[in-house]
C-alpha cells in the first residue's frame, strides 16, 4: 500500500477564533476503523483521476491491530479544527467522547514503510501532517529503524520533501489499480531521544 497525504497549505476557517481546543496523538483501536475508512474515501486529495485509487478502500480492524496506526485528535473547544492549540504531538491512549479526528498515519515495521497518512480536509494548513510525521519518526526510532520508505501520492511529494524526505526513485504505474507513476522517497530517522511534548505549543 502507498503513503497518502492530502493537500497542504489550505488553512481551514472552521471554528476560527474559539478557544480551549487541544490536539493529541493516540494509538488507534479497532473501533476507529470506520471513521478512518470514511476519512480516506472522502479525501479531496483523491478527487478526479485519482478517485479509483480509494474507491472501496477500507481501513480494517485487523490492519489497525497489525500495524502502528496513530490518530491526531482534537478535544474541547467549539468543534472546529482551525482553533486548535497543540500539545506538540503528545501521545495519549485516552479516548474522549468529544474528540474530533484530524488525521492519522500507519507505520509498517517490516519492511519499514509509511503506508498511510491522511489529514482531514478541514484541518489542512494547520501543521497536523507535519506533527504526524514527527510522531511517526519517534515511533520508528523507538523500533530501531533508521529510515522509513514512502511511496507518495504524486501531489504530496512536495510535502514529504518539506519534512526531510529524499527522493530515491519512481514506482511505475500498475493498471488498473494505479494508473500513474509515483515518487519513491525515504524519510531519515535521526538517532537520539524521542521528542518531548510541550503543552500549549501553537500549531504552525
PDB file of C-alpha atoms in Angstrom:
ATOM      1  CA  UNK A   1       0.000   0.000   0.000  1.00  0.00           C
ATOM      2  CA  UNK A   2       1.157   3.514  -0.701  1.00  0.00           C
ATOM      3  CA  UNK A   3       1.545   6.517   1.545  1.00  0.00           C
ATOM      4  CA  UNK A   4      -1.057   9.204   1.149  1.00  0.00           C
ATOM      5  CA  UNK A   5      -1.257  12.791   2.375  1.00  0.00           C
ATOM      6  CA  UNK A   6      -3.953  15.232   1.416  1.00  0.00           C
ATOM      7  CA  UNK A   7      -3.093  18.682   0.098  1.00  0.00           C
ATOM      8  CA  UNK A   8      -1.314  21.069   2.440  1.00  0.00           C
ATOM      9  CA  UNK A   9      -1.357  24.837   2.720  1.00  0.00           C
ATOM     10  CA  UNK A  10      -5.137  25.393   2.759  1.00  0.00           C
ATOM     11  CA  UNK A  11      -5.978  26.869   6.152  1.00  0.00           C
ATOM     12  CA  UNK A  12      -9.395  25.882   7.462  1.00  0.00           C
ATOM     13  CA  UNK A  13     -11.818  28.603   8.552  1.00  0.00           C
ATOM     14  CA  UNK A  14     -13.966  26.236  10.598  1.00  0.00           C
ATOM     15  CA  UNK A  15     -14.184  27.310  14.223  1.00  0.00           C
ATOM     16  CA  UNK A  16     -11.568  30.042  13.859  1.00  0.00           C
ATOM     17  CA  UNK A  17     -11.243  32.220  16.936  1.00  0.00           C
ATOM     18  CA  UNK A  18     -12.707  29.868  19.544  1.00  0.00           C
ATOM     19  CA  UNK A  19     -10.563  28.630  22.402  1.00  0.00           C
ATOM     20  CA  UNK A  20      -9.989  25.634  24.621  1.00  0.00           C
ATOM     21  CA  UNK A  21      -9.173  23.080  21.944  1.00  0.00           C
ATOM     22  CA  UNK A  22      -6.166  20.816  22.306  1.00  0.00           C
ATOM     23  CA  UNK A  23      -4.648  18.322  19.901  1.00  0.00           C
ATOM     24  CA  UNK A  24      -3.130  14.994  20.918  1.00  0.00           C
ATOM     25  CA  UNK A  25      -1.927  11.868  19.147  1.00  0.00           C
ATOM     26  CA  UNK A  26      -3.114   8.473  20.338  1.00  0.00           C
ATOM     27  CA  UNK A  27      -2.884   4.855  19.212  1.00  0.00           C
ATOM     28  CA  UNK A  28      -5.792   3.756  17.045  1.00  0.00           C
ATOM     29  CA  UNK A  29      -8.024   0.891  18.134  1.00  0.00           C
ATOM     30  CA  UNK A  30     -10.224  -1.452  16.121  1.00  0.00           C
ATOM     31  CA  UNK A  31     -13.261   0.715  16.829  1.00  0.00           C
ATOM     32  CA  UNK A  32     -11.641   3.589  14.907  1.00  0.00           C
ATOM     33  CA  UNK A  33     -11.738   1.577  11.660  1.00  0.00           C
ATOM     34  CA  UNK A  34     -14.971   3.020  10.287  1.00  0.00           C
ATOM     35  CA  UNK A  35     -14.074   6.660  10.707  1.00  0.00           C
ATOM     36  CA  UNK A  36     -10.587   6.149   9.293  1.00  0.00           C
ATOM     37  CA  UNK A  37     -12.192   4.497   6.271  1.00  0.00           C
ATOM     38  CA  UNK A  38     -14.552   7.480   5.908  1.00  0.00           C
ATOM     39  CA  UNK A  39     -11.614   9.878   6.040  1.00  0.00           C
ATOM     40  CA  UNK A  40      -9.781   8.004   3.284  1.00  0.00           C
ATOM     41  CA  UNK A  41     -12.788   7.687   0.987  1.00  0.00           C
ATOM     42  CA  UNK A  42     -13.851  11.306   1.491  1.00  0.00           C
ATOM     43  CA  UNK A  43     -10.455  12.945   0.968  1.00  0.00           C
ATOM     44  CA  UNK A  44     -10.432  15.690  -1.669  1.00  0.00           C
ATOM     45  CA  UNK A  45      -6.839  14.759  -2.482  1.00  0.00           C
ATOM     46  CA  UNK A  46      -8.221  11.781  -4.387  1.00  0.00           C
ATOM     47  CA  UNK A  47     -10.825  13.532  -6.483  1.00  0.00           C
ATOM     48  CA  UNK A  48     -10.852  13.372 -10.275  1.00  0.00           C
ATOM     49  CA  UNK A  49      -8.390  10.974 -11.917  1.00  0.00           C
ATOM     50  CA  UNK A  50      -7.128   9.748  -8.533  1.00  0.00           C
ATOM     51  CA  UNK A  51     -10.575   8.611  -7.332  1.00  0.00           C
ATOM     52  CA  UNK A  52     -10.228   4.944  -8.417  1.00  0.00           C
ATOM     53  CA  UNK A  53      -7.272   4.592  -6.049  1.00  0.00           C
ATOM     54  CA  UNK A  54      -9.502   4.788  -2.960  1.00  0.00           C
ATOM     55  CA  UNK A  55     -12.801   3.537  -4.369  1.00  0.00           C
ATOM     56  CA  UNK A  56     -13.933   0.851  -1.954  1.00  0.00           C
ATOM     57  CA  UNK A  57     -10.797   1.248   0.174  1.00  0.00           C
ATOM     58  CA  UNK A  58     -11.155   0.037   3.753  1.00  0.00           C
ATOM     59  CA  UNK A  59      -9.032   0.515   6.873  1.00  0.00           C
ATOM     60  CA  UNK A  60      -9.976  -2.631   8.737  1.00  0.00           C
ATOM     61  CA  UNK A  61      -9.685  -3.556  12.424  1.00  0.00           C
ATOM     62  CA  UNK A  62      -7.159  -6.249  11.530  1.00  0.00           C
ATOM     63  CA  UNK A  63      -4.946  -3.675   9.784  1.00  0.00           C
ATOM     64  CA  UNK A  64      -5.105  -1.371  12.825  1.00  0.00           C
ATOM     65  CA  UNK A  65      -4.179  -4.189  15.181  1.00  0.00           C
ATOM     66  CA  UNK A  66      -1.312  -5.403  12.987  1.00  0.00           C
ATOM     67  CA  UNK A  67       0.439  -2.088  12.300  1.00  0.00           C
ATOM     68  CA  UNK A  68       1.287   1.076  14.227  1.00  0.00           C
ATOM     69  CA  UNK A  69      -1.672   3.308  13.461  1.00  0.00           C
ATOM     70  CA  UNK A  70      -1.938   6.651  15.282  1.00  0.00           C
ATOM     71  CA  UNK A  71      -4.602   9.363  15.227  1.00  0.00           C
ATOM     72  CA  UNK A  72      -4.354  13.126  15.649  1.00  0.00           C
ATOM     73  CA  UNK A  73      -7.472  14.198  17.512  1.00  0.00           C
ATOM     74  CA  UNK A  74      -8.851  17.488  18.842  1.00  0.00           C
ATOM     75  CA  UNK A  75     -10.754  17.735  22.099  1.00  0.00           C
ATOM     76  CA  UNK A  76     -12.587  20.596  23.759  1.00  0.00           C
ATOM     77  CA  UNK A  77     -13.363  23.938  22.142  1.00  0.00           C
ATOM     78  CA  UNK A  78     -16.272  24.665  19.847  1.00  0.00           C
ATOM     79  CA  UNK A  79     -15.729  21.806  17.447  1.00  0.00           C
ATOM     80  CA  UNK A  80     -13.650  23.464  14.745  1.00  0.00           C
ATOM     81  CA  UNK A  81     -10.218  22.369  13.649  1.00  0.00           C
ATOM     82  CA  UNK A  82      -8.620  25.734  12.935  1.00  0.00           C
ATOM     83  CA  UNK A  83      -8.796  26.955  16.544  1.00  0.00           C
ATOM     84  CA  UNK A  84      -6.623  24.092  17.754  1.00  0.00           C
ATOM     85  CA  UNK A  85      -3.899  24.583  20.327  1.00  0.00           C
ATOM     86  CA  UNK A  86      -1.454  21.704  20.076  1.00  0.00           C
ATOM     87  CA  UNK A  87       0.175  19.677  22.803  1.00  0.00           C
ATOM     88  CA  UNK A  88       3.079  19.286  20.342  1.00  0.00           C
ATOM     89  CA  UNK A  89       2.252  15.696  19.417  1.00  0.00           C
ATOM     90  CA  UNK A  90       1.965  14.419  22.976  1.00  0.00           C
ATOM     91  CA  UNK A  91       0.851  10.780  22.861  1.00  0.00           C
ATOM     92  CA  UNK A  92      -2.095   9.519  24.865  1.00  0.00           C
ATOM     93  CA  UNK A  93      -4.146   6.346  24.832  1.00  0.00           C
ATOM     94  CA  UNK A  94      -7.181   8.054  26.344  1.00  0.00           C
ATOM     95  CA  UNK A  95     -10.352   8.197  24.249  1.00  0.00           C
ATOM     96  CA  UNK A  96     -12.776  11.048  24.904  1.00  0.00           C
ATOM     97  CA  UNK A  97     -16.342  11.277  23.686  1.00  0.00           C
ATOM     98  CA  UNK A  98     -15.776  14.814  22.362  1.00  0.00           C
ATOM     99  CA  UNK A  99     -12.665  14.031  20.307  1.00  0.00           C
ATOM    100  CA  UNK A 100     -12.615  15.009  16.621  1.00  0.00           C
ATOM    101  CA  UNK A 101     -10.421  13.223  14.122  1.00  0.00           C
ATOM    102  CA  UNK A 102      -7.875  15.466  12.355  1.00  0.00           C
ATOM    103  CA  UNK A 103      -5.679  12.875  10.650  1.00  0.00           C
ATOM    104  CA  UNK A 104      -3.822   9.596  11.017  1.00  0.00           C
ATOM    105  CA  UNK A 105      -0.834   7.608   9.855  1.00  0.00           C
ATOM    106  CA  UNK A 106       0.061   3.919   9.618  1.00  0.00           C
ATOM    107  CA  UNK A 107       3.647   2.725  10.033  1.00  0.00           C
ATOM    108  CA  UNK A 108       4.611  -0.748   8.826  1.00  0.00           C
ATOM    109  CA  UNK A 109       7.777  -2.020  10.521  1.00  0.00           C
ATOM    110  CA  UNK A 110       8.847  -4.884   8.258  1.00  0.00           C
ATOM    111  CA  UNK A 111       9.822  -3.685   5.776  1.00  0.00           C
ATOM    112  CA  UNK A 112       9.765  -0.119   7.156  1.00  0.00           C
ATOM    113  CA  UNK A 113       7.200   1.992   5.308  1.00  0.00           C
ATOM    114  CA  UNK A 114       4.818   4.862   5.965  1.00  0.00           C
ATOM    115  CA  UNK A 115       1.888   3.020   4.448  1.00  0.00           C
ATOM    116  CA  UNK A 116      -0.933   5.502   5.018  1.00  0.00           C
ATOM    117  CA  UNK A 117      -1.157   9.139   6.011  1.00  0.00           C
ATOM    118  CA  UNK A 118      -4.196  11.396   5.740  1.00  0.00           C
ATOM    119  CA  UNK A 119      -5.238  14.762   7.138  1.00  0.00           C
ATOM    120  CA  UNK A 120      -8.894  15.763   7.078  1.00  0.00           C
ATOM    121  CA  UNK A 121      -9.868  18.434   4.583  1.00  0.00           C
ATOM    122  CA  UNK A 122     -10.985  20.747   7.420  1.00  0.00           C
ATOM    123  CA  UNK A 123      -7.581  20.517   9.149  1.00  0.00           C
ATOM    124  CA  UNK A 124      -5.436  21.371   6.139  1.00  0.00           C
ATOM    125  CA  UNK A 125      -2.763  24.016   6.695  1.00  0.00           C
ATOM    126  CA  UNK A 126      -2.660  23.620  10.482  1.00  0.00           C
ATOM    127  CA  UNK A 127       0.549  21.622  10.729  1.00  0.00           C
ATOM    128  CA  UNK A 128      -1.203  18.333  11.510  1.00  0.00           C
ATOM    129  CA  UNK A 129       0.628  16.417   8.779  1.00  0.00           C
ATOM    130  CA  UNK A 130       3.973  17.699   9.988  1.00  0.00           C
ATOM    131  CA  UNK A 131       3.180  16.690  13.577  1.00  0.00           C
ATOM    132  CA  UNK A 132       2.129  13.234  12.438  1.00  0.00           C
ATOM    133  CA  UNK A 133       5.420  12.783  10.588  1.00  0.00           C
ATOM    134  CA  UNK A 134       7.342  13.883  13.695  1.00  0.00           C
ATOM    135  CA  UNK A 135       5.417  11.367  15.777  1.00  0.00           C
ATOM    136  CA  UNK A 136       5.975   8.648  13.181  1.00  0.00           C
ATOM    137  CA  UNK A 137       9.709   9.347  13.253  1.00  0.00           C
ATOM    138  CA  UNK A 138       9.730   8.895  17.018  1.00  0.00           C
ATOM    139  CA  UNK A 139       7.872   5.593  16.672  1.00  0.00           C
ATOM    140  CA  UNK A 140      10.323   4.416  14.018  1.00  0.00           C
ATOM    141  CA  UNK A 141      13.305   5.385  16.163  1.00  0.00           C
ATOM    142  CA  UNK A 142      11.863   3.511  19.114  1.00  0.00           C
ATOM    143  CA  UNK A 143      11.515   0.444  16.913  1.00  0.00           C
ATOM    144  CA  UNK A 144      15.184   0.642  15.956  1.00  0.00           C
ATOM    145  CA  UNK A 145      14.679   1.939  12.409  1.00  0.00           C
ATOM    146  CA  UNK A 146      16.990   4.425  10.723  1.00  0.00           C
ATOM    147  CA  UNK A 147      14.799   5.220   7.697  1.00  0.00           C
ATOM    148  CA  UNK A 148      11.212   4.807   6.508  1.00  0.00           C
ATOM    149  CA  UNK A 149      10.164   4.339   2.882  1.00  0.00           C
ATOM    150  CA  UNK A 150       7.309   6.330   1.361  1.00  0.00           C
ATOM    151  CA  UNK A 151       5.585   5.690  -1.962  1.00  0.00           C
ATOM    152  CA  UNK A 152       3.854   9.021  -2.287  1.00  0.00           C
ATOM    153  CA  UNK A 153       0.632  10.207  -3.827  1.00  0.00           C
ATOM    154  CA  UNK A 154       2.142  12.435  -6.575  1.00  0.00           C
ATOM    155  CA  UNK A 155       0.691  15.757  -5.294  1.00  0.00           C
ATOM    156  CA  UNK A 156       2.117  15.035  -1.824  1.00  0.00           C
ATOM    157  CA  UNK A 157       5.767  14.752  -2.849  1.00  0.00           C
ATOM    158  CA  UNK A 158       6.457  18.400  -2.007  1.00  0.00           C
ATOM    159  CA  UNK A 159       5.081  17.910   1.499  1.00  0.00           C
ATOM    160  CA  UNK A 160       7.326  14.918   2.134  1.00  0.00           C
ATOM    161  CA  UNK A 161      10.358  16.804   0.884  1.00  0.00           C
ATOM    162  CA  UNK A 162       9.465  19.665   3.228  1.00  0.00           C
ATOM    163  CA  UNK A 163       9.707  17.311   6.225  1.00  0.00           C
ATOM    164  CA  UNK A 164      13.096  15.925   5.184  1.00  0.00           C
ATOM    165  CA  UNK A 165      12.304  13.053   2.827  1.00  0.00           C
ATOM    166  CA  UNK A 166      14.720  12.291  -0.020  1.00  0.00           C
ATOM    167  CA  UNK A 167      13.625  11.117  -3.452  1.00  0.00           C
ATOM    168  CA  UNK A 168      15.070   7.684  -4.204  1.00  0.00           C
ATOM    169  CA  UNK A 169      13.231   6.602  -7.326  1.00  0.00           C
ATOM    170  CA  UNK A 170       9.915   6.072  -9.077  1.00  0.00           C
ATOM    171  CA  UNK A 171       7.377   3.283  -8.679  1.00  0.00           C
ATOM    172  CA  UNK A 172       5.866   2.518 -12.076  1.00  0.00           C
ATOM    173  CA  UNK A 173       2.126   2.605 -12.702  1.00  0.00           C
ATOM    174  CA  UNK A 174       0.257  -0.636 -12.087  1.00  0.00           C
ATOM    175  CA  UNK A 175      -3.011  -0.524 -14.070  1.00  0.00           C
ATOM    176  CA  UNK A 176      -5.863  -0.763 -13.461  1.00  0.00           C
ATOM    177  CA  UNK A 177      -5.451  -0.076  -9.726  1.00  0.00           C
ATOM    178  CA  UNK A 178      -2.806   2.649 -10.110  1.00  0.00           C
ATOM    179  CA  UNK A 179      -2.718   4.477 -13.429  1.00  0.00           C
ATOM    180  CA  UNK A 180       0.241   6.783 -12.788  1.00  0.00           C
ATOM    181  CA  UNK A 181       3.877   6.616 -11.706  1.00  0.00           C
ATOM    182  CA  UNK A 182       4.527   7.516  -8.072  1.00  0.00           C
ATOM    183  CA  UNK A 183       7.574   9.055  -6.408  1.00  0.00           C
ATOM    184  CA  UNK A 184       9.501   6.838  -4.009  1.00  0.00           C
ATOM    185  CA  UNK A 185      11.160   8.595  -1.066  1.00  0.00           C
ATOM    186  CA  UNK A 186      12.924   7.830   2.194  1.00  0.00           C
ATOM    187  CA  UNK A 187      12.382   9.694   5.468  1.00  0.00           C
ATOM    188  CA  UNK A 188      15.579   9.540   7.568  1.00  0.00           C
ATOM    189  CA  UNK A 189      15.184   8.677  11.241  1.00  0.00           C
ATOM    190  CA  UNK A 190      17.900  10.570  13.126  1.00  0.00           C
ATOM    191  CA  UNK A 191      19.419   8.928  16.181  1.00  0.00           C
ATOM    192  CA  UNK A 192      18.628  10.475  19.522  1.00  0.00           C
ATOM    193  CA  UNK A 193      15.992  10.663  22.203  1.00  0.00           C
ATOM    194  CA  UNK A 194      12.324  10.942  21.301  1.00  0.00           C
ATOM    195  CA  UNK A 195      10.811  14.402  21.327  1.00  0.00           C
ATOM    196  CA  UNK A 196       9.036  15.505  24.477  1.00  0.00           C
ATOM    197  CA  UNK A 197       5.729  17.298  24.041  1.00  0.00           C
ATOM    198  CA  UNK A 198       5.283  20.858  25.282  1.00  0.00           C
ATOM    199  CA  UNK A 199       1.738  21.532  26.325  1.00  0.00           C
ATOM    200  CA  UNK A 200       0.246  24.616  24.695  1.00  0.00           C
ATOM    201  CA  UNK A 201       2.635  24.932  21.738  1.00  0.00           C
ATOM    202  CA  UNK A 202       0.823  26.587  18.811  1.00  0.00           C
ATOM    203  CA  UNK A 203       0.221  24.855  15.527  1.00  0.00           C
ATOM    204  CA  UNK A 204       2.402  26.011  12.672  1.00  0.00           C
TER     205      UNK A 204
END
